[in-house]
Coordinates of C-alpha atoms in Angstrom, one line a residue:
M1 CA -4.2 17.1 27.7
T2 CA -0.8 18.5 27.1
N3 CA 0.9 15.1 27.0
Y4 CA -1.6 13.8 24.5
K5 CA -1.0 16.7 22.2
Q6 CA 2.8 16.2 22.5
I7 CA 2.4 12.6 21.5
L8 CA 0.2 13.6 18.6
K9 CA 2.7 16.1 17.4
Q10 CA 5.8 13.8 18.0
Y11 CA 4.5 10.8 16.2
W12 CA 1.9 12.0 13.7
G13 CA 2.9 15.7 13.1
Y14 CA -0.5 17.1 13.9
D15 CA -0.9 20.2 16.1
D16 CA -4.3 19.4 17.5
F17 CA -7.1 16.9 17.5
R18 CA -10.1 16.8 15.2
G19 CA -13.8 16.5 16.0
I20 CA -14.5 14.3 18.9
Q21 CA -11.0 12.7 19.1
R22 CA -10.1 14.7 22.3
E23 CA -13.3 13.7 24.1
I24 CA -12.8 10.0 23.3
I25 CA -9.2 10.0 24.4
E26 CA -10.0 11.7 27.7
S27 CA -12.9 9.3 28.4
I28 CA -11.0 6.1 27.8
S29 CA -7.9 7.4 29.6
S30 CA -10.1 8.1 32.6
G31 CA -11.1 4.4 32.7
H32 CA -14.6 4.8 31.2
D33 CA -16.1 2.4 28.7
T34 CA -16.4 4.6 25.6
L35 CA -18.2 4.4 22.3
G36 CA -17.0 6.5 19.4
L37 CA -19.2 7.0 16.3
M38 CA -17.0 8.5 13.6
P39 CA -17.5 8.5 9.8
T40 CA -14.9 6.9 7.5
G41 CA -12.0 9.3 7.5
G42 CA -12.8 10.7 10.9
G43 CA -9.5 9.6 12.4
K44 CA -10.5 6.6 14.5
S45 CA -7.0 5.1 14.9
I46 CA -5.7 8.3 16.6
T47 CA -8.3 7.8 19.4
F48 CA -6.7 4.6 20.6
Q49 CA -3.1 4.9 19.4
V50 CA -2.5 8.2 21.3
P51 CA -3.8 7.0 24.7
A52 CA -2.1 3.6 24.3
L53 CA 1.3 5.4 24.2
C54 CA 0.4 7.4 27.3
S55 CA -0.8 4.4 29.3
K56 CA 1.1 1.6 31.1
G57 CA 0.7 -1.8 29.5
V58 CA -0.5 -3.0 26.1
C59 CA -3.6 -1.9 24.3
I60 CA -5.4 -4.8 22.7
V61 CA -7.0 -3.8 19.4
I62 CA -9.7 -6.3 18.0
T63 CA -10.3 -5.9 14.3
P64 CA -11.5 -8.4 11.6
L65 CA -9.4 -6.7 8.9
I66 CA -6.0 -8.5 8.5
S67 CA -4.9 -6.1 5.8
L68 CA -5.6 -3.2 8.2
M69 CA -3.6 -4.9 10.9
R70 CA -0.6 -5.3 8.7
D71 CA -0.8 -1.7 7.3
Q72 CA -1.2 -0.1 10.8
V73 CA 1.5 -2.3 12.4
D74 CA 4.0 -1.4 9.6
N75 CA 3.0 2.3 9.8
L76 CA 3.4 2.4 13.6
K77 CA 6.8 0.7 13.4
R78 CA 7.9 3.3 10.9
H79 CA 7.0 5.9 13.5
G80 CA 9.0 4.1 16.2
I81 CA 6.0 2.7 18.0
R82 CA 6.2 -0.9 19.2
A83 CA 3.3 -2.8 17.7
A84 CA 2.4 -6.3 16.6
A85 CA -0.4 -8.4 15.2
I86 CA -1.8 -11.9 15.6
Y87 CA -3.9 -13.4 12.9
S88 CA -4.5 -16.7 11.0
G89 CA -1.5 -17.9 9.0
L90 CA 1.1 -17.2 11.7
S91 CA 3.0 -20.2 13.1
Q92 CA 2.5 -21.3 16.7
E93 CA 6.0 -20.2 17.5
E94 CA 5.4 -16.7 16.1
I95 CA 2.1 -16.3 18.1
I96 CA 3.7 -17.4 21.4
T97 CA 6.7 -15.1 20.8
T98 CA 4.5 -12.1 20.2
L99 CA 2.3 -12.8 23.2
E100 CA 5.4 -13.2 25.4
N101 CA 6.7 -9.9 24.2
C102 CA 3.4 -8.3 25.3
I103 CA 3.7 -9.9 28.8
F104 CA 7.3 -8.5 29.2
G105 CA 6.2 -5.0 28.1
D106 CA 7.9 -4.9 24.7
I107 CA 4.7 -4.2 22.8
K108 CA 2.4 -1.1 23.3
I109 CA -0.3 -2.0 20.7
L110 CA -1.4 -5.6 19.9
Y111 CA -3.8 -6.2 17.0
V112 CA -5.8 -9.4 17.1
S113 CA -8.5 -10.9 14.9
P114 CA -11.7 -11.8 16.8
E115 CA -11.2 -15.5 16.0
R116 CA -8.1 -15.6 18.1
L117 CA -10.0 -14.6 21.3
S118 CA -11.2 -18.1 21.9
S119 CA -7.8 -19.7 21.6
D120 CA -6.6 -21.3 24.8
I121 CA -3.0 -20.0 24.3
F122 CA -4.3 -16.4 23.8
R123 CA -6.6 -16.5 26.9
T124 CA -3.8 -18.0 29.0
K125 CA -1.2 -15.4 28.0
L126 CA -3.7 -12.6 28.2
R127 CA -4.3 -13.2 31.9
R128 CA -0.5 -12.5 32.5
M129 CA -0.5 -9.2 30.5
K130 CA -0.8 -5.7 31.9
V131 CA -3.6 -4.4 29.6
S132 CA -4.3 -0.7 29.5
F133 CA -7.6 -0.9 27.6
I134 CA -9.3 -3.0 24.9
T135 CA -10.2 -1.3 21.6
V136 CA -13.0 -2.9 19.5
D137 CA -12.8 -1.7 15.9
E138 CA -15.7 -2.2 13.6
A139 CA -17.8 -2.5 16.7
H140 CA -21.1 -2.9 14.7
C141 CA -19.9 -6.5 14.0
I142 CA -20.9 -7.5 17.6
S143 CA -24.6 -6.6 17.0
Q144 CA -27.1 -9.1 15.8
W145 CA -28.8 -6.2 14.1
G146 CA -25.6 -4.9 12.4
Y147 CA -25.2 -5.4 8.7
D148 CA -21.9 -7.3 9.2
F149 CA -22.6 -9.4 12.3
R150 CA -19.7 -11.8 13.2
P151 CA -20.3 -14.4 15.9
S152 CA -16.6 -14.3 16.9
Y153 CA -17.1 -10.8 18.2
L154 CA -19.3 -12.2 21.0
Q155 CA -16.0 -13.6 22.6
I156 CA -15.1 -10.0 23.6
A157 CA -17.5 -10.1 26.5
E158 CA -15.8 -13.3 27.7
I159 CA -12.3 -11.9 27.6
R160 CA -13.5 -8.9 29.7
K161 CA -14.0 -11.4 32.5
D162 CA -10.2 -12.0 32.4
L163 CA -9.5 -8.2 32.4
P164 CA -12.1 -6.7 34.8
D165 CA -10.1 -3.5 35.2
A166 CA -9.5 -2.8 31.5
P167 CA -12.0 -0.4 30.0
V168 CA -13.3 -0.8 26.4
L169 CA -13.2 1.6 23.6
A170 CA -15.7 0.7 20.8
L171 CA -15.4 2.4 17.4
T172 CA -17.6 2.2 14.3
A173 CA -18.4 4.3 11.3
T174 CA -21.7 2.6 10.5
A175 CA -24.3 2.2 13.3
T176 CA -28.0 2.8 13.4
P177 CA -29.5 3.8 16.8
A178 CA -30.6 0.1 17.3
V179 CA -27.1 -1.1 16.7
V180 CA -25.6 1.5 19.0
Q181 CA -27.9 0.3 21.8
D182 CA -26.9 -3.4 21.1
I183 CA -23.2 -2.6 21.1
C184 CA -23.5 -1.0 24.6
E185 CA -25.5 -3.9 25.9
K186 CA -23.2 -6.5 24.6
L187 CA -19.9 -4.9 25.7
S188 CA -20.6 -3.2 29.0
K189 CA -22.4 -3.9 32.3
S190 CA -22.1 -0.2 33.2
E191 CA -22.9 2.9 31.2
F192 CA -21.0 3.8 28.0
N193 CA -19.7 7.3 27.4
V194 CA -21.0 7.8 23.9
F195 CA -19.5 10.4 21.5
K196 CA -20.8 10.9 18.1
M197 CA -19.6 13.0 15.2
S198 CA -22.1 13.9 12.5
F199 CA -21.8 11.4 9.6
E200 CA -22.2 14.4 7.2
R201 CA -19.5 14.6 4.6
K202 CA -19.7 18.2 3.4
N203 CA -17.1 17.7 0.6
L204 CA -18.7 14.5 -0.7
A205 CA -21.5 14.8 -3.4
Y206 CA -23.7 11.7 -3.5
V207 CA -25.2 11.0 -6.9
V208 CA -27.6 8.3 -8.2
R209 CA -27.3 7.9 -12.0
R210 CA -30.0 6.0 -13.8
A211 CA -28.1 4.0 -16.4
T212 CA -29.5 1.5 -18.9
D213 CA -25.9 0.9 -20.2
K214 CA -23.7 1.0 -17.1
R215 CA -20.5 0.4 -19.0
E216 CA -21.0 3.5 -21.2
E217 CA -22.0 5.6 -18.2
L218 CA -19.0 4.4 -16.1
I219 CA -16.6 5.5 -18.9
H220 CA -18.4 8.8 -19.3
I221 CA -18.1 9.6 -15.6
L222 CA -14.4 8.6 -15.3
N223 CA -13.7 10.8 -18.3
S224 CA -15.6 13.7 -16.8
V225 CA -14.2 13.6 -13.3
K226 CA -10.4 13.6 -13.0
G227 CA -8.3 12.0 -10.3
C228 CA -8.0 8.7 -8.5
A229 CA -11.0 6.4 -8.4
I230 CA -12.4 3.2 -6.9
V231 CA -15.1 1.2 -8.8
Y232 CA -17.0 -1.4 -6.7
T233 CA -18.6 -4.5 -8.2
R234 CA -20.3 -7.5 -6.6
S235 CA -18.3 -10.4 -8.1
R236 CA -14.7 -11.3 -8.6
Q237 CA -15.1 -12.0 -12.3
R238 CA -16.8 -8.7 -12.8
T239 CA -13.8 -6.8 -11.3
K240 CA -11.6 -8.3 -14.0
D241 CA -14.2 -7.6 -16.8
V242 CA -14.7 -4.0 -15.8
A243 CA -10.9 -3.4 -15.5
E244 CA -10.4 -4.8 -19.0
L245 CA -13.2 -2.6 -20.3
L246 CA -11.6 0.6 -18.8
C247 CA -8.2 -0.3 -20.1
K248 CA -9.6 -0.6 -23.6
A249 CA -11.1 2.8 -23.1
D250 CA -7.6 4.2 -22.3
I251 CA -8.4 4.5 -18.6
K252 CA -5.5 2.9 -16.6
A253 CA -7.1 0.3 -14.3
T254 CA -6.5 -2.9 -12.4
F255 CA -8.6 -5.2 -10.3
Y256 CA -8.6 -6.5 -6.7
H257 CA -10.5 -9.2 -4.8
A258 CA -10.0 -11.6 -1.9
G259 CA -9.2 -14.6 -4.2
L260 CA -5.9 -13.1 -5.5
D261 CA -2.5 -14.1 -4.1
T262 CA -1.3 -11.8 -1.3
T263 CA 1.7 -10.7 -3.4
I264 CA -0.5 -9.7 -6.3
K265 CA -2.9 -7.8 -4.1
E266 CA 0.0 -5.9 -2.5
E267 CA 1.5 -5.1 -5.9
R268 CA -1.8 -3.8 -7.2
Q269 CA -2.6 -1.8 -4.1
R270 CA 0.8 -0.2 -4.1
A271 CA 0.5 0.7 -7.8
W272 CA -2.8 2.3 -7.2
Q273 CA -1.6 4.2 -4.1
D274 CA 1.5 5.4 -5.9
N275 CA -0.9 6.7 -8.7
K276 CA 0.7 4.4 -11.3
V277 CA -2.8 3.1 -11.8
R278 CA -5.7 5.5 -11.7
V279 CA -8.7 3.2 -11.1
M280 CA -9.0 0.2 -8.8
V281 CA -11.9 -2.1 -9.7
A282 CA -12.7 -4.1 -6.6
T283 CA -15.1 -6.1 -4.5
N284 CA -15.8 -5.0 -1.0
A285 CA -12.6 -6.8 0.1
F286 CA -10.7 -3.6 -0.9
G287 CA -10.6 -0.4 1.0
M288 CA -10.7 -1.0 4.7
G289 CA -7.7 0.7 6.3
I290 CA -6.4 1.9 3.0
D291 CA -4.7 5.3 3.7
K292 CA -5.2 7.2 0.5
P293 CA -6.9 10.5 1.1
D294 CA -7.0 11.9 -2.5
V295 CA -9.6 9.5 -3.9
R296 CA -11.8 11.8 -6.0
L297 CA -14.4 9.3 -7.1
V298 CA -16.1 6.1 -5.8
I299 CA -18.5 4.5 -8.3
H300 CA -20.7 1.5 -7.5
V301 CA -21.7 -0.4 -10.7
D302 CA -23.7 -2.9 -8.5
C303 CA -26.0 -1.9 -5.7
P304 CA -24.8 -2.8 -2.2
D305 CA -27.0 -4.8 0.3
S306 CA -27.4 -2.0 2.8
P307 CA -27.0 1.8 3.4
E308 CA -24.3 0.9 5.9
A309 CA -22.1 -0.9 3.3
Y310 CA -22.7 1.8 0.8
F311 CA -22.0 4.7 3.2
Q312 CA -18.7 3.0 4.3
E313 CA -17.5 2.3 0.8
A314 CA -18.6 5.7 -0.6
G315 CA -16.9 7.3 2.3
R316 CA -13.4 6.3 1.0
A317 CA -13.7 9.3 -1.4
G318 CA -12.5 12.7 -0.4
R319 CA -10.8 11.9 2.9
D320 CA -8.4 14.9 2.2
G321 CA -11.4 17.3 2.6
N322 CA -11.5 18.3 -1.1
K323 CA -14.5 17.9 -3.4
A324 CA -15.2 14.3 -4.2
Y325 CA -18.1 12.2 -5.7
A326 CA -19.9 9.0 -4.7
V327 CA -21.9 7.7 -7.6
L328 CA -24.3 4.8 -7.6
L329 CA -25.3 3.4 -11.1
Y330 CA -28.8 2.1 -10.9
N331 CA -31.5 0.6 -13.1
D332 CA -34.6 -1.6 -12.9
H333 CA -32.5 -4.8 -13.0
D334 CA -30.9 -3.8 -9.7
R335 CA -34.2 -3.9 -7.8
R336 CA -34.8 -7.4 -9.0
K337 CA -31.3 -8.5 -8.1
L338 CA -31.6 -7.0 -4.6
D339 CA -34.9 -8.7 -3.9
K340 CA -33.4 -12.0 -5.1
R341 CA -30.5 -11.6 -2.6
I342 CA -33.0 -11.9 0.3
N343 CA -33.8 -15.5 -0.7
D344 CA -30.3 -16.3 -1.7
T345 CA -29.0 -15.1 1.7
F346 CA -31.8 -16.8 3.7
P347 CA -32.7 -20.0 1.8
E348 CA -35.6 -22.2 3.1
K349 CA -34.9 -24.0 6.3
D350 CA -35.5 -27.4 4.7
Y351 CA -32.8 -26.5 2.1
I352 CA -30.4 -25.6 5.0
R353 CA -31.0 -29.0 6.6
K354 CA -30.4 -30.7 3.3
V355 CA -27.0 -29.0 3.0
Y356 CA -26.2 -30.1 6.5
E357 CA -27.0 -33.7 5.6
H358 CA -25.0 -33.6 2.3
L359 CA -22.1 -32.2 4.3
A360 CA -22.1 -35.3 6.4
Y361 CA -22.2 -37.5 3.3
F362 CA -19.4 -35.5 1.8
Y363 CA -17.1 -36.2 4.7
Q364 CA -18.6 -39.6 5.7
V365 CA -19.6 -38.4 9.2
A366 CA -22.0 -40.7 10.9
V367 CA -24.9 -39.6 13.1
G368 CA -23.6 -39.1 16.7
S369 CA -20.0 -38.6 15.6
G370 CA -17.8 -35.8 14.2
Y371 CA -17.5 -33.6 17.2
N372 CA -14.6 -31.1 16.7
A373 CA -13.6 -32.8 13.4
T374 CA -12.2 -30.3 10.9
F375 CA -12.2 -30.6 7.1
E376 CA -10.9 -28.5 4.2
F377 CA -14.0 -27.5 2.2
S378 CA -14.1 -27.1 -1.5
I379 CA -17.4 -25.5 -2.3
D380 CA -17.0 -26.3 -6.1
K381 CA -16.5 -30.0 -5.4
F382 CA -19.4 -30.0 -2.9
C383 CA -21.8 -28.3 -5.3
H384 CA -20.8 -30.5 -8.2
A385 CA -21.3 -33.7 -6.1
F386 CA -24.8 -32.7 -4.8
K387 CA -26.1 -30.4 -7.6
H388 CA -26.2 -27.2 -5.4
F389 CA -25.5 -23.6 -6.3
P390 CA -22.5 -22.0 -4.5
I391 CA -24.4 -18.8 -3.3
Q392 CA -27.1 -20.7 -1.5
V393 CA -24.6 -23.3 0.0
D394 CA -22.4 -20.5 1.3
S395 CA -25.5 -18.9 2.9
A396 CA -26.7 -22.2 4.4
L397 CA -23.3 -22.9 6.0
K398 CA -23.2 -19.4 7.5
I399 CA -26.7 -19.9 9.1
L400 CA -25.6 -23.3 10.4
N401 CA -22.5 -21.5 11.8
R402 CA -24.7 -19.0 13.6
A403 CA -26.9 -21.8 14.9
G404 CA -23.9 -23.4 16.5
Y405 CA -23.7 -26.7 14.5
I406 CA -20.6 -26.0 12.5
E407 CA -17.8 -23.4 12.3
Y408 CA -17.5 -22.3 8.7
T409 CA -14.3 -20.4 8.0
E410 CA -14.1 -18.8 4.6
E411 CA -10.8 -18.9 2.7
Q412 CA -8.4 -19.0 5.6
D413 CA -5.1 -17.7 4.4
N414 CA -2.4 -20.4 5.0
K415 CA 1.1 -19.3 4.5
A416 CA 3.6 -21.2 2.4
R417 CA 5.7 -23.8 4.2
V418 CA 9.2 -25.3 3.5
M419 CA 11.3 -28.2 4.8
F420 CA 14.7 -29.4 3.5
T421 CA 14.6 -33.0 2.4
V422 CA 18.4 -33.3 2.2
S423 CA 20.8 -33.0 5.2
R424 CA 22.8 -29.9 5.8
N425 CA 26.0 -31.6 4.6
E426 CA 24.4 -32.8 1.4
L427 CA 23.1 -29.3 0.8
Y428 CA 26.6 -27.9 0.9
R429 CA 27.9 -30.4 -1.6
L430 CA 25.3 -29.6 -4.2
E431 CA 26.9 -27.9 -7.3
N432 CA 24.2 -27.6 -10.0
N433 CA 22.1 -24.9 -8.5
T434 CA 21.6 -21.6 -10.3
P435 CA 22.8 -18.3 -8.7
N436 CA 19.2 -17.4 -7.9
E437 CA 18.5 -20.8 -6.3
E438 CA 21.6 -20.3 -4.1
K439 CA 20.4 -16.9 -3.1
V440 CA 17.0 -18.3 -2.0
I441 CA 18.6 -21.3 -0.1
T442 CA 21.0 -18.9 1.7
T443 CA 18.1 -16.6 2.7
L444 CA 16.0 -19.5 4.0
L445 CA 18.9 -20.7 6.2
R446 CA 19.6 -17.2 7.5
N447 CA 16.1 -16.3 8.4
Y448 CA 14.3 -19.6 9.4
G449 CA 15.4 -22.2 11.9
G450 CA 14.7 -25.9 12.1
L451 CA 14.2 -26.4 8.3
F452 CA 16.0 -29.7 8.3
V453 CA 13.7 -31.3 10.9
D454 CA 10.2 -29.8 10.3
Y455 CA 8.1 -27.6 8.1
N456 CA 8.4 -23.8 8.7
F457 CA 6.1 -21.1 7.5
I458 CA 7.8 -18.6 5.2
D459 CA 7.0 -15.3 3.6
E460 CA 7.8 -15.3 -0.1
S461 CA 7.6 -11.5 -0.4
F462 CA 10.2 -11.2 2.4
I463 CA 12.5 -13.7 0.8
A464 CA 12.1 -11.9 -2.6
S465 CA 13.1 -8.5 -1.0
Q466 CA 16.2 -10.2 0.7
C467 CA 17.3 -11.7 -2.6
G468 CA 16.5 -8.8 -4.9
L469 CA 13.9 -10.9 -6.8
Q470 CA 10.2 -10.7 -7.6
P471 CA 7.8 -12.8 -5.4
Q472 CA 6.8 -14.8 -8.5
Q473 CA 10.5 -15.6 -9.2
V474 CA 10.9 -16.9 -5.6
Y475 CA 7.7 -19.1 -6.1
M476 CA 9.1 -20.7 -9.2
I477 CA 12.6 -21.2 -7.7
L478 CA 11.0 -23.0 -4.7
K479 CA 8.9 -25.1 -7.1
N480 CA 12.1 -26.1 -9.0
L481 CA 14.0 -26.9 -5.8
S482 CA 11.0 -29.1 -4.7
Q483 CA 11.2 -30.9 -8.1
K484 CA 14.9 -31.5 -7.5
H485 CA 14.0 -33.1 -4.1
I486 CA 16.3 -30.6 -2.3
L487 CA 13.3 -29.3 -0.2
H488 CA 9.6 -29.8 0.0
F489 CA 7.6 -26.7 -0.8
I490 CA 3.9 -26.3 0.1
P491 CA 2.6 -23.2 -1.6
Q492 CA 0.4 -20.7 0.1
K493 CA -3.3 -21.4 -0.5
K494 CA -6.6 -20.0 0.6
T495 CA -8.8 -22.8 1.9
P496 CA -12.2 -22.7 3.6
Y497 CA -12.7 -25.0 6.6
V498 CA -15.6 -26.7 8.2
R499 CA -15.4 -27.8 11.8
Y500 CA -18.2 -29.7 13.6
L501 CA -19.1 -27.9 16.8
Q502 CA -21.5 -30.7 17.9
R503 CA -21.9 -34.3 17.1
R504 CA -23.7 -34.8 13.8
E505 CA -27.5 -34.7 14.2
D506 CA -30.3 -36.2 12.0
P507 CA -31.4 -33.3 9.7
E508 CA -34.9 -33.3 11.2
H509 CA -33.5 -32.5 14.6
I510 CA -31.7 -29.4 13.3
Q511 CA -33.1 -26.3 15.1
I512 CA -32.6 -22.9 13.6
P513 CA -33.9 -20.3 16.1
P514 CA -35.8 -17.1 15.1
A515 CA -32.8 -14.9 16.3
V516 CA -30.6 -16.7 13.7
Y517 CA -33.1 -16.9 10.8
E518 CA -36.5 -15.1 10.9
E519 CA -35.3 -12.0 12.8
R520 CA -32.1 -11.6 10.8
K521 CA -33.9 -12.2 7.5
E522 CA -36.4 -9.4 8.4
Q523 CA -33.5 -7.1 9.3
F524 CA -31.8 -8.0 6.0
R525 CA -35.0 -7.3 4.1
Q526 CA -35.3 -3.9 5.7
R527 CA -31.8 -3.0 4.8
I528 CA -32.3 -4.1 1.2
H529 CA -35.4 -2.0 0.9
A530 CA -33.7 1.0 2.6
M531 CA -31.1 0.7 -0.2
I532 CA -33.8 0.6 -2.9
D533 CA -35.5 3.6 -1.3
Y534 CA -32.2 5.5 -1.4
A535 CA -31.7 4.8 -5.0
T536 CA -35.2 5.6 -6.1
N537 CA -36.2 8.5 -3.8
D538 CA -35.6 11.5 -6.0
G539 CA -37.4 13.9 -3.7
V540 CA -35.1 14.1 -0.7
C541 CA -31.5 15.1 -0.6
R542 CA -29.2 12.0 -0.8
S543 CA -27.0 13.1 2.1
R544 CA -30.1 13.8 4.2
Q545 CA -31.5 10.3 3.4
L546 CA -28.3 8.6 4.6
L547 CA -28.0 10.8 7.7
R548 CA -31.6 10.1 8.7
Y549 CA -31.0 6.3 8.3
F550 CA -28.2 6.7 10.9
G551 CA -30.5 8.6 13.3
E552 CA -29.5 12.2 12.5
E553 CA -33.0 13.8 12.2
E554 CA -31.6 17.3 12.4
S555 CA -30.0 17.5 9.0
H556 CA -30.1 19.9 6.0
D557 CA -29.9 19.7 2.2
C558 CA -26.4 19.3 0.9
H559 CA -27.0 21.4 -2.2
Q560 CA -24.6 19.3 -4.2
C561 CA -26.2 15.8 -4.7
D562 CA -28.2 15.0 -7.9
V563 CA -31.5 15.6 -6.1
C564 CA -30.6 19.1 -4.7
L565 CA -29.1 20.2 -8.1
E566 CA -32.2 19.2 -10.1
R567 CA -34.7 20.7 -7.6
P568 CA -35.8 24.3 -8.2
K569 CA -34.0 26.7 -6.0
S570 CA -37.2 27.9 -4.4
I571 CA -37.7 24.3 -3.1
A572 CA -34.0 23.5 -2.3
S573 CA -33.3 26.6 -0.3
E574 CA -33.6 26.4 3.4
P575 CA -35.8 29.4 4.4
V576 CA -39.0 28.1 2.7
M577 CA -40.9 27.6 6.0
T578 CA -43.1 30.4 4.9
A579 CA -46.7 31.4 5.8
E580 CA -47.9 29.0 3.2
A581 CA -46.1 26.1 4.8
H582 CA -47.3 27.0 8.2
A583 CA -50.9 27.2 6.9
I584 CA -50.6 23.7 5.5
L585 CA -49.3 22.4 8.9
E586 CA -52.1 24.2 10.7
L587 CA -54.7 22.5 8.4
L588 CA -53.1 19.1 9.3
A589 CA -52.8 19.9 13.1
D590 CA -55.9 17.7 13.8
K591 CA -53.7 14.6 12.9
K592 CA -56.3 13.5 10.3
P593 CA -55.8 12.9 6.6
H594 CA -57.1 15.8 4.4
H595 CA -57.7 15.6 0.7
I596 CA -55.3 17.7 -1.3
T597 CA -58.2 19.7 -2.8
E598 CA -58.8 21.2 0.7
L599 CA -55.7 23.4 0.0
R600 CA -58.0 25.5 -2.1
D601 CA -59.7 26.7 1.0
I602 CA -56.5 28.3 2.2
Q603 CA -56.7 31.9 1.0
L604 CA -53.1 32.1 -0.3
P605 CA -51.5 32.1 -3.8
T606 CA -51.8 28.7 -5.4
D607 CA -48.2 28.7 -6.8
K608 CA -46.7 29.5 -3.4
L609 CA -48.9 26.8 -1.8
N610 CA -47.5 24.2 -4.3
V611 CA -43.9 25.2 -3.5
A612 CA -44.6 24.9 0.2
L613 CA -46.3 21.5 -0.3
E614 CA -43.3 20.2 -2.2
F615 CA -41.0 21.6 0.5
L616 CA -42.9 19.9 3.3
L617 CA -42.9 16.6 1.4
A618 CA -39.1 16.8 0.8
E619 CA -38.6 17.6 4.5
E620 CA -40.7 14.6 5.4
R621 CA -42.9 16.8 7.6
I622 CA -46.0 15.5 5.8
L623 CA -47.0 12.4 3.8
Q624 CA -49.0 12.2 0.6
E625 CA -50.9 9.0 -0.4
D626 CA -53.9 8.4 -2.7
G627 CA -54.6 12.1 -2.9
F628 CA -54.6 12.7 0.8
I629 CA -52.0 14.5 2.9
S630 CA -51.3 14.1 6.6
E631 CA -48.7 15.3 9.1
V632 CA -45.9 12.9 10.0

């Protein structure tokens, strides 16, 4: 283990490992398939980065988070570690160059998105690589029962066939016992070594605040708790509205969602991380891989779909180990909204077939044709043409995707492209360009080849840094040069795509199997109701509720959530398993329901019996329904 500690100290400056990091590193380094269950902030990245540096070959890291890839690759490079990433938006030439570097041993850690795994180029190059091990981040995405199932993750089992000697390290911060079992079955033919940290966050106080006026309560909380904060909302428009509300209340805030330009997202993230902005109002697109340990407060103004999503987002508070708060604002409207999401996420099968039929009309795809045809998809135009609502259409397309009829790619990030429309000699003779235009032209010629014969992907942020300009200035200069017919500029855009995976069928022949629809709908309903239970159960410690959801039955009261703080000390304290409590359990030992009036027959003080009864209910040792109590 000495070498691992030396690597840890040399590159990250830590003297020793935390929690289960050491056990995971030893397991994967010994060639065992390994599963690590670690809460947000538990130090997952160390568990694969350290052994990757001590092993021969390249470590393949599969993650769906492009922002995380970029951040971690940049961070590793700053530490002198050879790392690279492959994701949508890169040119073919860039992808091939990166893969060749992996084959020749120039890269130690390669990040890839799961969608790349099915690429013929990737599979061909992979077979020629020396791979030390495969890391599957956000491993819950491979499980049909996970809250964030992604079909592309199923390709991981296929690439294992190309790399039979490379062990797998699966990592996740949100997995119920059923999901853990599914991960192991999907990824390994042999036994997994499973290591689990408690998901308990001792420095994080969970609070549910009943709020009729959420805006007023949000401002009150932010004025009461100092420090950096994240406020999560459900919609993009709401991020902007809430940020404007906070700014008017003299709370410095900005907003973030997936629809913003990359340069704007990077600027806002940097301003927040540098504490120039106190509050980031965001959708769930923000936060994964963000390395900011001093977040003191995470507030949800809208209720998430599942305890998994809530736990992961709330867990971004207090990663430095100091006191932090996770607050859920909740009222009666939230329950109705959550129940509505079930039908919005799983519309009727006839409606799904209708969307499939309208999609064919939209693209003029005849029955029996269309196999492998790919189309840009404007959900607004589609909904306008066929009088649909976007939420249900999005859900229907995702279900058709899981059923294998289409591939639906949401907002694929296509980088900007440029090609000169004048010859090199003509370019040198131009005299009317501004100094900034000349800077941009010179930078393009120095950093990108073949611009006179074909389009080339460019990075506006990189060009801006080379020219000493702002990205928005570079964008306008490229637009002007395009209008002058000096070059042709295709701006970066986020475009969803639809690709037919089969020939178009008649709608009545569309089969949506139970594993895609009924079973997943029931799982989704259970998660929705588990979230409602968390928000409305004021009798059990919030931390304990979350831990039990993730399979930690042996937990204790946190003494800092709203439930614990409002409960009388005689109930909240641990050593209440008194003679009175034992007497109640003895009464219920026959496993039959007993009316609560039978407690009078126990010859003990009534007030102490009532305290013991409340304790046993809070501990979920007994159930009470319609005046009867029974042992769980």
